[in-house]
mmCIF file of C-alpha atoms in Angstrom:
data_model
loop_
_atom_site.group_PDB
_atom_site.id
_atom_site.type_symbol
_atom_site.label_atom_id
_atom_site.label_comp_id
_atom_site.label_asym_id
_atom_site.label_seq_id
_atom_site.Cartn_x
_atom_site.Cartn_y
_atom_site.Cartn_z
ATOM 1 C CA MET R 1 203.087 150.139 146.891
ATOM 2 C CA PHE R 2 203.236 146.406 147.672
ATOM 3 C CA ASP R 3 202.331 147.158 151.304
ATOM 4 C CA PHE R 4 199.208 149.038 150.173
ATOM 5 C CA VAL R 5 198.186 146.231 147.851
ATOM 6 C CA LEU R 6 198.683 143.517 150.473
ATOM 7 C CA LYS R 7 196.722 145.436 153.114
ATOM 8 C CA ASN R 8 193.711 145.732 150.774
ATOM 9 C CA ARG R 9 193.954 142.071 149.709
ATOM 10 C CA LYS R 10 191.462 142.526 146.908
ATOM 11 C CA PRO R 11 191.807 140.003 144.075
ATOM 12 C CA ARG R 12 192.570 142.689 141.497
ATOM 13 C CA ASN R 13 195.387 143.993 143.739
ATOM 14 C CA LEU R 14 196.904 140.523 144.031
ATOM 15 C CA LEU R 15 196.653 140.220 140.270
ATOM 16 C CA LEU R 16 198.490 143.533 140.012
ATOM 17 C CA ILE R 17 201.383 142.109 142.085
ATOM 18 C CA PHE R 18 201.605 139.098 139.782
ATOM 19 C CA GLU R 19 201.763 141.322 136.694
ATOM 20 C CA ILE R 20 204.410 143.629 138.196
ATOM 21 C CA LEU R 21 206.647 140.680 139.144
ATOM 22 C CA SER R 22 206.207 139.090 135.715
ATOM 23 C CA ILE R 23 207.091 142.321 133.909
ATOM 24 C CA LEU R 24 210.172 142.761 136.126
ATOM 25 C CA LEU R 25 211.291 139.284 135.055
ATOM 26 C CA LEU R 26 210.876 140.382 131.450
ATOM 27 C CA PHE R 27 213.074 143.394 132.240
ATOM 28 C CA LEU R 28 215.766 141.005 133.476
ATOM 29 C CA PHE R 29 215.308 138.842 130.408
ATOM 30 C CA ASN R 30 216.090 141.918 128.295
ATOM 31 C CA ASN R 31 219.346 142.452 130.227
ATOM 32 C CA ASN R 32 217.936 145.452 132.090
ATOM 33 C CA HIS R 33 217.371 147.295 128.801
ATOM 34 C CA ILE R 34 213.943 148.916 129.017
ATOM 35 C CA ASP R 35 212.800 149.558 125.458
ATOM 36 C CA ARG R 36 209.579 151.231 124.401
ATOM 37 C CA TYR R 37 207.886 147.935 123.567
ATOM 38 C CA ILE R 38 208.128 146.541 127.062
ATOM 39 C CA VAL R 39 207.084 149.882 128.593
ATOM 40 C CA ILE R 40 203.956 149.871 126.420
ATOM 41 C CA LEU R 41 203.300 146.277 127.409
ATOM 42 C CA PHE R 42 203.742 147.037 131.107
ATOM 43 C CA LEU R 43 201.500 150.110 131.147
ATOM 44 C CA GLY R 44 198.960 148.420 128.903
ATOM 45 C CA LEU R 45 198.637 145.376 131.126
ATOM 46 C CA ILE R 46 198.264 147.436 134.279
ATOM 47 C CA LEU R 47 195.723 149.841 132.804
ATOM 48 C CA ILE R 48 193.700 147.259 130.891
ATOM 49 C CA VAL R 49 193.408 144.649 133.617
ATOM 50 C CA TYR R 50 193.195 146.809 136.725
ATOM 51 C CA VAL R 51 190.919 149.530 135.378
ATOM 52 C CA SER R 52 188.631 147.076 133.579
ATOM 53 C CA ASN R 53 188.070 145.067 136.758
ATOM 54 C CA LEU R 54 187.503 148.267 138.720
ATOM 55 C CA VAL R 55 184.944 149.604 136.211
ATOM 56 C CA LEU R 56 183.088 146.300 135.977
ATOM 57 C CA GLY R 57 182.597 146.273 139.750
ATOM 58 C CA LYS R 58 180.870 149.650 139.441
ATOM 59 C CA VAL R 59 178.560 148.928 136.481
ATOM 60 C CA SER R 60 177.585 145.277 136.958
ATOM 61 C CA SER R 61 175.664 143.667 139.801
ATOM 62 C CA GLY R 62 176.544 140.202 138.537
ATOM 63 C CA ASP R 63 179.486 137.850 139.008
ATOM 64 C CA ASN R 64 182.649 139.961 138.803
ATOM 65 C CA TYR R 65 184.992 137.045 139.509
ATOM 66 C CA ILE R 66 184.750 135.674 135.961
ATOM 67 C CA PHE R 67 186.500 138.747 134.564
ATOM 68 C CA LEU R 68 189.221 138.430 137.215
ATOM 69 C CA LEU R 69 189.831 134.814 136.221
ATOM 70 C CA VAL R 70 190.060 135.804 132.569
ATOM 71 C CA SER R 71 192.394 138.686 133.493
ATOM 72 C CA MET R 72 194.883 136.203 134.944
ATOM 73 C CA LEU R 73 194.658 133.995 131.841
ATOM 74 C CA LEU R 74 195.186 136.842 129.385
ATOM 75 C CA SER R 75 198.064 138.218 131.483
ATOM 76 C CA LEU R 76 199.867 134.876 131.245
ATOM 77 C CA GLY R 77 199.169 134.811 127.521
ATOM 78 C CA ILE R 78 200.514 138.294 126.782
ATOM 79 C CA ILE R 79 203.639 137.758 128.892
ATOM 80 C CA THR R 80 204.417 134.459 127.143
ATOM 81 C CA ILE R 81 203.692 135.767 123.644
ATOM 82 C CA TYR R 82 205.866 138.838 124.244
ATOM 83 C CA ARG R 83 208.681 136.624 125.488
ATOM 84 C CA LEU R 84 208.425 134.609 122.240
ATOM 85 C CA SER R 85 208.018 137.640 119.964
ATOM 86 C CA PRO R 86 207.802 141.286 121.122
ATOM 87 C CA ALA R 87 205.997 142.226 117.895
ATOM 88 C CA LEU R 88 203.328 139.563 118.407
ATOM 89 C CA GLY R 89 203.091 140.503 122.086
ATOM 90 C CA LEU R 90 202.175 144.074 121.184
ATOM 91 C CA LYS R 91 199.641 142.851 118.603
ATOM 92 C CA GLN R 92 198.106 140.584 121.233
ATOM 93 C CA LEU R 93 197.851 143.557 123.572
ATOM 94 C CA ILE R 94 195.883 145.390 120.882
ATOM 95 C CA TRP R 95 193.570 142.389 120.480
ATOM 96 C CA VAL R 96 193.045 142.296 124.244
ATOM 97 C CA LEU R 97 192.152 145.999 124.186
ATOM 98 C CA ALA R 98 189.697 145.353 121.356
ATOM 99 C CA GLY R 99 188.335 142.289 123.191
ATOM 100 C CA ILE R 100 187.658 144.216 126.388
ATOM 101 C CA LEU R 101 185.924 146.934 124.365
ATOM 102 C CA VAL R 102 183.788 144.264 122.670
ATOM 103 C CA PHE R 103 183.085 142.724 126.101
ATOM 104 C CA TYR R 104 181.556 145.987 127.337
ATOM 105 C CA ILE R 105 179.680 146.549 124.050
ATOM 106 C CA THR R 106 178.221 143.031 124.302
ATOM 107 C CA TYR R 107 177.347 143.535 127.950
ATOM 108 C CA PHE R 108 175.468 146.818 127.467
ATOM 109 C CA ALA R 109 173.837 145.673 124.191
ATOM 110 C CA LEU R 110 172.387 142.519 125.750
ATOM 111 C CA ARG R 111 171.147 144.483 128.741
ATOM 112 C CA ALA R 112 169.331 146.878 126.407
ATOM 113 C CA VAL R 113 167.881 144.498 123.801
ATOM 114 C CA ARG R 114 164.736 142.564 124.649
ATOM 115 C CA LYS R 115 163.110 139.444 123.181
ATOM 116 C CA LEU R 116 166.384 137.885 122.053
ATOM 117 C CA GLU R 117 164.847 134.442 122.495
ATOM 118 C CA TYR R 118 162.410 135.113 119.629
ATOM 119 C CA MET R 119 165.104 135.741 117.003
ATOM 120 C CA THR R 120 165.626 132.102 115.984
ATOM 121 C CA ALA R 121 165.529 132.891 112.250
ATOM 122 C CA VAL R 122 168.151 135.630 112.652
ATOM 123 C CA TYR R 123 170.585 133.270 114.384
ATOM 124 C CA LEU R 124 169.981 130.571 111.779
ATOM 125 C CA GLY R 125 170.407 132.941 108.832
ATOM 126 C CA GLY R 126 173.541 134.524 110.322
ATOM 127 C CA SER R 127 175.141 131.110 110.882
ATOM 128 C CA ILE R 128 174.457 129.951 107.313
ATOM 129 C CA PHE R 129 175.810 133.246 105.955
ATOM 130 C CA LEU R 130 179.092 132.825 107.853
ATOM 131 C CA PHE R 131 179.435 129.238 106.623
ATOM 132 C CA LEU R 132 178.841 130.259 103.001
ATOM 133 C CA ILE R 133 181.328 133.129 102.970
ATOM 134 C CA THR R 134 183.926 130.818 104.536
ATOM 135 C CA LEU R 135 183.437 128.227 101.790
ATOM 136 C CA ILE R 136 183.512 130.887 99.060
ATOM 137 C CA PHE R 137 186.336 133.120 100.276
ATOM 138 C CA GLY R 138 188.168 130.921 102.788
ATOM 139 C CA GLN R 139 191.732 129.680 102.450
ATOM 140 C CA ARG R 140 193.030 126.251 103.418
ATOM 141 C CA THR R 141 195.280 126.282 106.498
ATOM 142 C CA LYS R 142 196.678 123.120 108.121
ATOM 143 C CA GLY R 143 194.151 120.985 106.236
ATOM 144 C CA ALA R 144 191.028 123.077 106.988
ATOM 145 C CA ILE R 145 189.285 125.926 105.163
ATOM 146 C CA ASN R 146 188.507 128.273 108.045
ATOM 147 C CA TRP R 147 190.320 131.579 107.438
ATOM 148 C CA ILE R 148 189.287 134.518 105.246
ATOM 149 C CA LYS R 149 192.168 136.783 104.298
ATOM 150 C CA ILE R 150 191.127 140.451 104.348
ATOM 151 C CA SER R 151 194.566 142.004 103.786
ATOM 152 C CA GLU R 152 198.207 141.018 103.907
ATOM 153 C CA ASN R 153 198.303 141.099 107.713
ATOM 154 C CA ILE R 154 194.660 140.570 108.676
ATOM 155 C CA SER R 155 192.678 137.318 108.508
ATOM 156 C CA VAL R 156 189.349 136.413 110.095
ATOM 157 C CA GLN R 157 188.076 133.029 111.259
ATOM 158 C CA PRO R 158 184.245 133.174 110.879
ATOM 159 C CA SER R 159 183.692 129.908 112.764
ATOM 160 C CA GLU R 160 184.753 131.677 115.974
ATOM 161 C CA PHE R 161 181.702 133.930 115.652
ATOM 162 C CA THR R 162 179.431 131.172 114.345
ATOM 163 C CA LYS R 163 179.887 129.502 117.747
ATOM 164 C CA ILE R 164 178.186 132.478 119.400
ATOM 165 C CA LEU R 165 175.265 132.460 116.941
ATOM 166 C CA ILE R 166 174.761 128.724 117.429
ATOM 167 C CA ILE R 167 174.644 129.172 121.193
ATOM 168 C CA PHE R 168 171.866 131.740 120.727
ATOM 169 C CA LEU R 169 170.121 129.484 118.183
ATOM 170 C CA ILE R 170 170.045 126.508 120.558
ATOM 171 C CA ALA R 171 168.892 128.655 123.477
ATOM 172 C CA SER R 172 166.087 130.282 121.475
ATOM 173 C CA PHE R 173 164.941 126.909 120.096
ATOM 174 C CA TYR R 174 164.495 125.344 123.519
ATOM 175 C CA THR R 175 163.022 128.541 125.003
ATOM 176 C CA THR R 176 160.412 129.534 122.405
ATOM 177 C CA PHE R 177 160.552 127.873 118.989
ATOM 178 C CA ASN R 178 160.147 124.295 120.217
ATOM 179 C CA LYS R 179 157.115 125.321 122.294
ATOM 180 C CA LYS R 180 155.535 127.041 119.272
ATOM 181 C CA LEU R 181 155.942 123.905 117.187
ATOM 182 C CA LYS R 182 154.286 121.770 119.868
ATOM 183 C CA LYS R 183 151.366 124.201 120.130
ATOM 184 C CA LEU R 184 150.843 123.772 116.375
ATOM 185 C CA ASN R 185 150.684 120.002 116.967
ATOM 186 C CA TYR R 186 154.020 119.244 115.307
ATOM 187 C CA THR R 187 155.554 115.959 116.443
ATOM 188 C CA HIS R 188 159.202 114.947 116.854
ATOM 189 C CA THR R 189 160.153 118.611 117.167
ATOM 190 C CA SER R 190 163.593 117.734 118.551
ATOM 191 C CA PHE R 191 164.648 116.515 115.115
ATOM 192 C CA TYR R 192 164.164 119.974 113.585
ATOM 193 C CA LEU R 193 167.099 121.397 115.528
ATOM 194 C CA MET R 194 169.063 118.191 115.032
ATOM 195 C CA ALA R 195 168.640 118.507 111.265
ATOM 196 C CA VAL R 196 169.901 122.097 111.389
ATOM 197 C CA MET R 197 172.933 121.110 113.476
ATOM 198 C CA TYR R 198 173.887 118.355 111.058
ATOM 199 C CA VAL R 199 173.576 120.759 108.128
ATOM 200 C CA PHE R 200 176.161 122.857 110.004
ATOM 201 C CA VAL R 201 178.275 119.721 110.481
ATOM 202 C CA ALA R 202 178.077 119.123 106.717
ATOM 203 C CA PHE R 203 179.371 122.665 106.128
ATOM 204 C CA LEU R 204 182.247 122.023 108.531
ATOM 205 C CA PHE R 205 183.025 118.701 106.826
ATOM 206 C CA LEU R 206 183.287 120.606 103.536
ATOM 207 C CA GLN R 207 185.678 122.995 105.308
ATOM 208 C CA ARG R 208 187.456 119.998 106.917
ATOM 209 C CA ASP R 209 187.290 121.801 110.249
ATOM 210 C CA LEU R 210 186.589 118.868 112.563
ATOM 211 C CA GLY R 211 187.837 120.630 115.708
ATOM 212 C CA THR R 212 184.972 123.115 115.412
ATOM 213 C CA VAL R 213 182.573 120.208 114.793
ATOM 214 C CA ALA R 214 183.541 118.837 118.210
ATOM 215 C CA ILE R 215 182.744 122.176 119.887
ATOM 216 C CA PHE R 216 179.391 122.621 118.103
ATOM 217 C CA MET R 217 178.209 119.102 118.856
ATOM 218 C CA ALA R 218 179.386 119.219 122.469
ATOM 219 C CA ILE R 219 177.313 122.369 123.090
ATOM 220 C CA TYR R 220 174.272 120.969 121.282
ATOM 221 C CA THR R 221 174.444 117.530 122.913
ATOM 222 C CA GLY R 222 174.963 119.010 126.376
ATOM 223 C CA ILE R 223 171.867 121.228 126.098
ATOM 224 C CA GLN R 224 169.893 118.425 124.453
ATOM 225 C CA PHE R 225 170.739 116.097 127.340
ATOM 226 C CA ILE R 226 169.521 118.661 129.886
ATOM 227 C CA TYR R 227 166.434 120.141 128.211
ATOM 228 C CA ASP R 228 165.193 117.747 125.536
ATOM 229 C CA GLU R 229 162.441 115.387 126.669
ATOM 230 C CA ASP R 230 162.901 113.113 123.654
ATOM 231 C CA ARG R 231 165.506 110.583 124.807
ATOM 232 C CA LYS R 232 165.243 108.795 121.457
ATOM 233 C CA ALA R 233 166.510 111.939 119.709
ATOM 234 C CA LEU R 234 169.478 112.077 122.107
ATOM 235 C CA ALA R 235 170.354 108.438 121.376
ATOM 236 C CA ILE R 236 170.153 109.032 117.619
ATOM 237 C CA ASN R 237 172.330 112.120 117.951
ATOM 238 C CA ILE R 238 175.015 110.200 119.853
ATOM 239 C CA GLY R 239 174.908 107.448 117.214
ATOM 240 C CA LEU R 240 175.272 109.983 114.395
ATOM 241 C CA MET R 241 178.216 111.627 116.176
ATOM 242 C CA LEU R 242 180.015 108.288 116.447
ATOM 243 C CA PHE R 243 179.330 107.593 112.775
ATOM 244 C CA GLY R 244 180.574 111.085 111.849
ATOM 245 C CA ALA R 245 183.784 110.630 113.837
ATOM 246 C CA ILE R 246 184.528 107.356 112.041
ATOM 247 C CA ALA R 247 183.602 108.861 108.663
ATOM 248 C CA GLY R 248 185.869 111.853 109.302
ATOM 249 C CA TYR R 249 188.762 109.520 110.043
ATOM 250 C CA PHE R 250 188.405 107.636 106.756
ATOM 251 C CA LEU R 251 187.477 110.639 104.586
ATOM 252 C CA PHE R 252 190.251 113.077 105.569
ATOM 253 C CA SER R 253 193.928 112.238 105.367
ATOM 254 C CA HIS R 254 194.934 115.026 107.786
ATOM 255 C CA VAL R 255 192.665 113.484 110.446
ATOM 256 C CA ARG R 256 194.278 110.060 109.974
ATOM 257 C CA ASN R 257 197.668 111.751 110.127
ATOM 258 C CA ARG R 258 196.829 113.432 113.471
ATOM 259 C CA VAL R 259 195.581 110.153 114.945
ATOM 260 C CA ASP R 260 198.759 108.388 113.785
ATOM 261 C CA ILE R 261 200.879 111.149 115.353
ATOM 262 C CA TRP R 262 198.906 110.785 118.586
ATOM 263 C CA LEU R 263 199.377 107.006 118.706
ATOM 264 C CA ASN R 264 202.943 106.789 117.362
ATOM 265 C CA PRO R 265 204.800 110.105 117.777
ATOM 266 C CA TRP R 266 208.160 108.479 118.545
ATOM 267 C CA THR R 267 208.691 106.534 115.326
ATOM 268 C CA PRO R 268 211.767 107.886 113.465
ATOM 269 C CA GLN R 269 209.705 109.002 110.459
ATOM 270 C CA ASN R 270 207.128 110.862 112.578
ATOM 271 C CA VAL R 271 209.700 112.507 114.850
ATOM 272 C CA VAL R 272 211.527 113.940 111.843
ATOM 273 C CA ASN R 273 208.422 114.952 109.881
ATOM 274 C CA ASN R 274 204.817 115.040 111.090
ATOM 275 C CA ALA R 275 205.164 114.674 114.873
ATOM 276 C CA GLN R 276 207.711 117.434 115.469
ATOM 277 C CA GLN R 277 205.176 119.708 117.160
ATOM 278 C CA ILE R 278 203.868 117.182 119.710
ATOM 279 C CA VAL R 279 207.406 115.883 120.414
ATOM 280 C CA GLN R 280 208.672 119.439 120.979
ATOM 281 C CA SER R 281 205.629 120.085 123.191
ATOM 282 C CA LEU R 282 206.286 117.051 125.393
ATOM 283 C CA PHE R 283 209.998 117.843 125.722
ATOM 284 C CA ALA R 284 209.172 121.440 126.687
ATOM 285 C CA ILE R 285 206.799 120.333 129.447
ATOM 286 C CA ALA R 286 209.368 117.822 130.717
ATOM 287 C CA ASP R 287 212.156 120.433 130.698
ATOM 288 C CA GLY R 288 210.006 122.821 132.727
ATOM 289 C CA SER R 289 209.587 120.326 135.562
ATOM 290 C CA PHE R 290 207.539 121.636 138.520
ATOM 291 C CA PHE R 291 208.882 125.180 138.805
ATOM 292 C CA GLY R 292 210.051 125.951 135.260
ATOM 293 C CA GLN R 293 213.309 127.066 133.708
ATOM 294 C CA GLY R 294 212.466 130.736 134.342
ATOM 295 C CA ILE R 295 211.179 133.405 131.964
ATOM 296 C CA GLY R 296 213.762 133.877 129.215
ATOM 297 C CA VAL R 297 215.791 130.809 130.171
ATOM 298 C CA GLY R 298 213.999 128.066 128.251
ATOM 299 C CA TYR R 299 213.678 127.419 124.511
ATOM 300 C CA PRO R 300 209.918 127.619 123.812
ATOM 301 C CA SER R 301 210.575 129.347 120.466
ATOM 302 C CA GLN R 302 211.714 125.983 119.114
ATOM 303 C CA ILE R 303 208.133 124.697 119.371
ATOM 304 C CA THR R 304 206.121 125.091 116.167
ATOM 305 C CA TYR R 305 203.269 127.581 116.720
ATOM 306 C CA ALA R 306 204.291 128.013 120.362
ATOM 307 C CA TYR R 307 202.439 131.349 120.507
ATOM 308 C CA SER R 308 199.069 129.871 119.474
ATOM 309 C CA ASP R 309 198.286 126.142 119.340
ATOM 310 C CA VAL R 310 200.989 124.999 121.796
ATOM 311 C CA ILE R 311 201.285 127.984 124.123
ATOM 312 C CA PHE R 312 200.415 125.810 127.135
ATOM 313 C CA SER R 313 203.675 123.870 126.662
ATOM 314 C CA ALA R 314 205.664 127.098 126.299
ATOM 315 C CA ILE R 315 204.246 128.339 129.603
ATOM 316 C CA CYS R 316 205.023 125.036 131.324
ATOM 317 C CA GLU R 317 208.640 125.095 130.114
ATOM 318 C CA GLU R 318 209.477 128.505 131.570
ATOM 319 C CA MET R 319 206.947 128.828 134.406
ATOM 320 C CA GLY R 320 206.645 125.195 135.388
ATOM 321 C CA VAL R 321 204.071 122.422 135.436
ATOM 322 C CA LEU R 322 202.638 123.986 138.604
ATOM 323 C CA THR R 323 201.739 127.056 136.542
ATOM 324 C CA GLY R 324 200.173 124.736 133.974
ATOM 325 C CA ILE R 325 198.099 123.161 136.747
ATOM 326 C CA GLY R 326 197.198 126.682 137.873
ATOM 327 C CA ILE R 327 195.920 127.467 134.354
ATOM 328 C CA ILE R 328 193.767 124.340 134.391
ATOM 329 C CA MET R 329 192.389 125.359 137.798
ATOM 330 C CA LEU R 330 191.580 128.850 136.468
ATOM 331 C CA TYR R 331 189.546 127.254 133.676
ATOM 332 C CA MET R 332 187.857 124.968 136.197
ATOM 333 C CA LEU R 333 186.922 127.996 138.318
ATOM 334 C CA LEU R 334 185.590 129.806 135.250
ATOM 335 C CA ILE R 335 183.480 126.775 134.342
ATOM 336 C CA TYR R 336 182.316 126.415 137.953
ATOM 337 C CA ARG R 337 181.201 130.071 137.948
ATOM 338 C CA SER R 338 179.336 129.440 134.667
ATOM 339 C CA ILE R 339 177.452 126.516 136.197
ATOM 340 C CA LYS R 340 176.713 128.509 139.336
ATOM 341 C CA ILE R 341 175.380 131.396 137.225
ATOM 342 C CA ALA R 342 173.136 128.988 135.294
ATOM 343 C CA LEU R 343 171.755 127.440 138.484
ATOM 344 C CA LYS R 344 170.915 130.859 139.927
ATOM 345 C CA GLN R 345 169.449 132.286 136.713
ATOM 346 C CA GLU R 346 165.636 132.047 136.647
ATOM 347 C CA TYR R 347 165.167 132.880 132.959
ATOM 348 C CA LEU R 348 165.413 129.815 130.751
ATOM 349 C CA PHE R 349 166.956 131.567 127.728
ATOM 350 C CA TYR R 350 169.786 133.105 129.762
ATOM 351 C CA ARG R 351 170.258 129.926 131.757
ATOM 352 C CA ILE R 352 170.856 127.967 128.544
ATOM 353 C CA LEU R 353 173.250 130.678 127.348
ATOM 354 C CA ALA R 354 175.268 130.366 130.577
ATOM 355 C CA ILE R 355 175.437 126.560 130.351
ATOM 356 C CA SER R 356 176.396 126.711 126.666
ATOM 357 C CA ILE R 357 179.238 129.160 127.290
ATOM 358 C CA GLY R 358 180.475 126.973 130.143
ATOM 359 C CA ILE R 359 180.516 123.996 127.758
ATOM 360 C CA LEU R 360 182.277 126.108 125.113
ATOM 361 C CA PHE R 361 185.142 127.070 127.438
ATOM 362 C CA THR R 362 185.334 123.511 128.810
ATOM 363 C CA VAL R 363 185.593 121.765 125.458
ATOM 364 C CA GLN R 364 187.940 124.287 123.840
ATOM 365 C CA ALA R 365 190.359 124.270 126.785
ATOM 366 C CA PHE R 366 190.210 120.461 127.024
ATOM 367 C CA LEU R 367 190.843 119.937 123.299
ATOM 368 C CA ASN R 368 193.816 122.315 123.332
ATOM 369 C CA ILE R 369 195.499 121.177 126.557
ATOM 370 C CA GLY R 370 194.618 117.528 125.955
ATOM 371 C CA GLY R 371 196.222 117.716 122.524
ATOM 372 C CA VAL R 372 199.530 119.264 123.627
ATOM 373 C CA ILE R 373 200.001 116.748 126.464
ATOM 374 C CA LYS R 374 199.134 113.825 124.107
ATOM 375 C CA LEU R 375 195.958 112.866 125.963
ATOM 376 C CA ILE R 376 193.964 113.193 122.722
ATOM 377 C CA PRO R 377 194.866 113.947 119.069
ATOM 378 C CA MET R 378 195.730 117.587 118.415
ATOM 379 C CA THR R 379 192.946 119.678 116.869
ATOM 380 C CA GLY R 380 194.595 123.028 116.138
ATOM 381 C CA LEU R 381 192.146 124.908 118.383
ATOM 382 C CA THR R 382 193.366 127.877 120.404
ATOM 383 C CA LEU R 383 193.466 128.128 124.198
ATOM 384 C CA PRO R 384 190.805 130.717 125.177
ATOM 385 C CA PHE R 385 192.192 134.100 126.356
ATOM 386 C CA ILE R 386 195.798 132.832 126.237
ATOM 387 C CA SER R 387 196.692 131.877 122.653
ATOM 388 C CA TYR R 388 197.627 134.506 120.095
ATOM 389 C CA GLY R 389 194.835 135.420 117.691
ATOM 390 C CA GLY R 390 192.302 138.151 117.095
ATOM 391 C CA SER R 391 189.216 136.146 116.095
ATOM 392 C CA SER R 392 189.567 133.806 119.058
ATOM 393 C CA MET R 393 190.162 136.662 121.513
ATOM 394 C CA ILE R 394 187.194 138.722 120.273
ATOM 395 C CA SER R 395 184.755 135.791 120.217
ATOM 396 C CA SER R 396 185.888 134.674 123.690
ATOM 397 C CA PHE R 397 185.248 138.154 125.086
ATOM 398 C CA ILE R 398 181.819 138.220 123.409
ATOM 399 C CA ALA R 399 181.034 134.934 125.177
ATOM 400 C CA LEU R 400 182.313 136.399 128.457
ATOM 401 C CA GLY R 401 180.116 139.488 127.996
ATOM 402 C CA ILE R 402 177.088 137.238 127.496
ATOM 403 C CA LEU R 403 178.009 135.277 130.610
ATOM 404 C CA GLN R 404 178.345 138.522 132.585
ATOM 405 C CA VAL R 405 174.790 139.550 131.629
ATOM 406 C CA THR R 406 173.373 136.130 132.525
ATOM 407 C CA SER R 407 174.893 136.464 136.006
ATOM 408 C CA GLU R 408 172.614 139.419 136.813
ATOM 409 C CA ASP R 409 169.016 139.710 137.983
ATOM 410 C CA LEU R 410 167.045 140.184 134.754
ATOM 411 C CA SER R 411 163.630 140.899 136.256
ATOM 412 C CA TYR R 412 163.692 144.349 134.632
ATOM 413 C CA LYS R 413 163.518 142.704 131.190
ATOM 414 C CA TYR R 414 160.772 140.101 131.375
ATOM 415 C CA ASP R 415 157.426 139.245 132.878
ATOM 416 C CA ARG R 416 157.554 136.255 135.173
ATOM 417 C CA GLY R 417 154.795 134.434 133.353
ATOM 418 C CA ASN R 418 156.514 134.329 129.949
ATOM 419 C CA SER R 419 160.180 133.756 130.620
ATOM 420 C CA TYR R 420 160.639 131.977 133.933
ATOM 421 C CA GLU R 421 161.004 128.237 134.176
#
């Protein structure tokens, strides 16, 4: 089998080798006892990843490497989560299955639906609706109100899906709505979108979810820098962001606490109480060294929330810092492909979508990895496609499905005169 795979040398075949070797290590970790959980995990990984990549190559004429990159990331995530908790590993496998299904639904839906750039009001109304239901029904977790509990075992994080709507809102504003306002002789049109974005920031301040604020404003500011002709509006936006960051520090005790942990994690009081997670994270990375302790040999379960917020450190402990560097490089390749897709895309709306999704993956990965290595204060954001969680996994696959569509030739959808730029 390995000889066949090596002779073909296709990326999905090399990924298959990686998964087989990783699962065999999990077999050894279980003292050669093959239970039904690990069999399900093994077959699920092989079928999900290999078949999905194979099918995508048949149905899409776009960039098929982005799904391969994500396949490697989610494989590392499932393997690590299963090693920490077999029950959570199986749940994550279900979320990956659901995410891939949503990826294909998103892909075919966007290919079929036309005039998405004219639905500015829909994106705005949907975003406000998600904010309102979060404030009304949400529960406070780790200082922020961002989860809605549906049942005993199921919770939803609406902000994960609001990110997608805001990406569409920004893209439709700069593609159509802003031009309509200028034709009607409205002035300072850039401030209309800025006002909307800061209303969203106000909602997030009420929820005390400042990590999501960073993602929203990074996407908005990045697109504003590229496509907004009003440099004064950009300067005002940057000034307001700085003011908001300072205000958030003084208004919210949990933000001050995280900054204090970031600056002084080694004080006796912090080590015992508040800074346990970051201290455990740093020790885990140090124990892993370059090549890791080996799957099943380390102690990543001692890290608080090792399966979600701090999964990068758990991977580094058992698979090594070199694997951690490999994860960072996979994200860099995914972001590079996003930029390349945007540069090749001739339709402005889809080009902005591609850039926005690239910014989304960049900022979320940076905030997570930067937090666990003590480069920046921890934000509690998940690592895309790797961390445990249903809302994050589904929204990330929706974003990937959008990116897949933007990588294709869309001349079948639009007239050159209306949509090219």
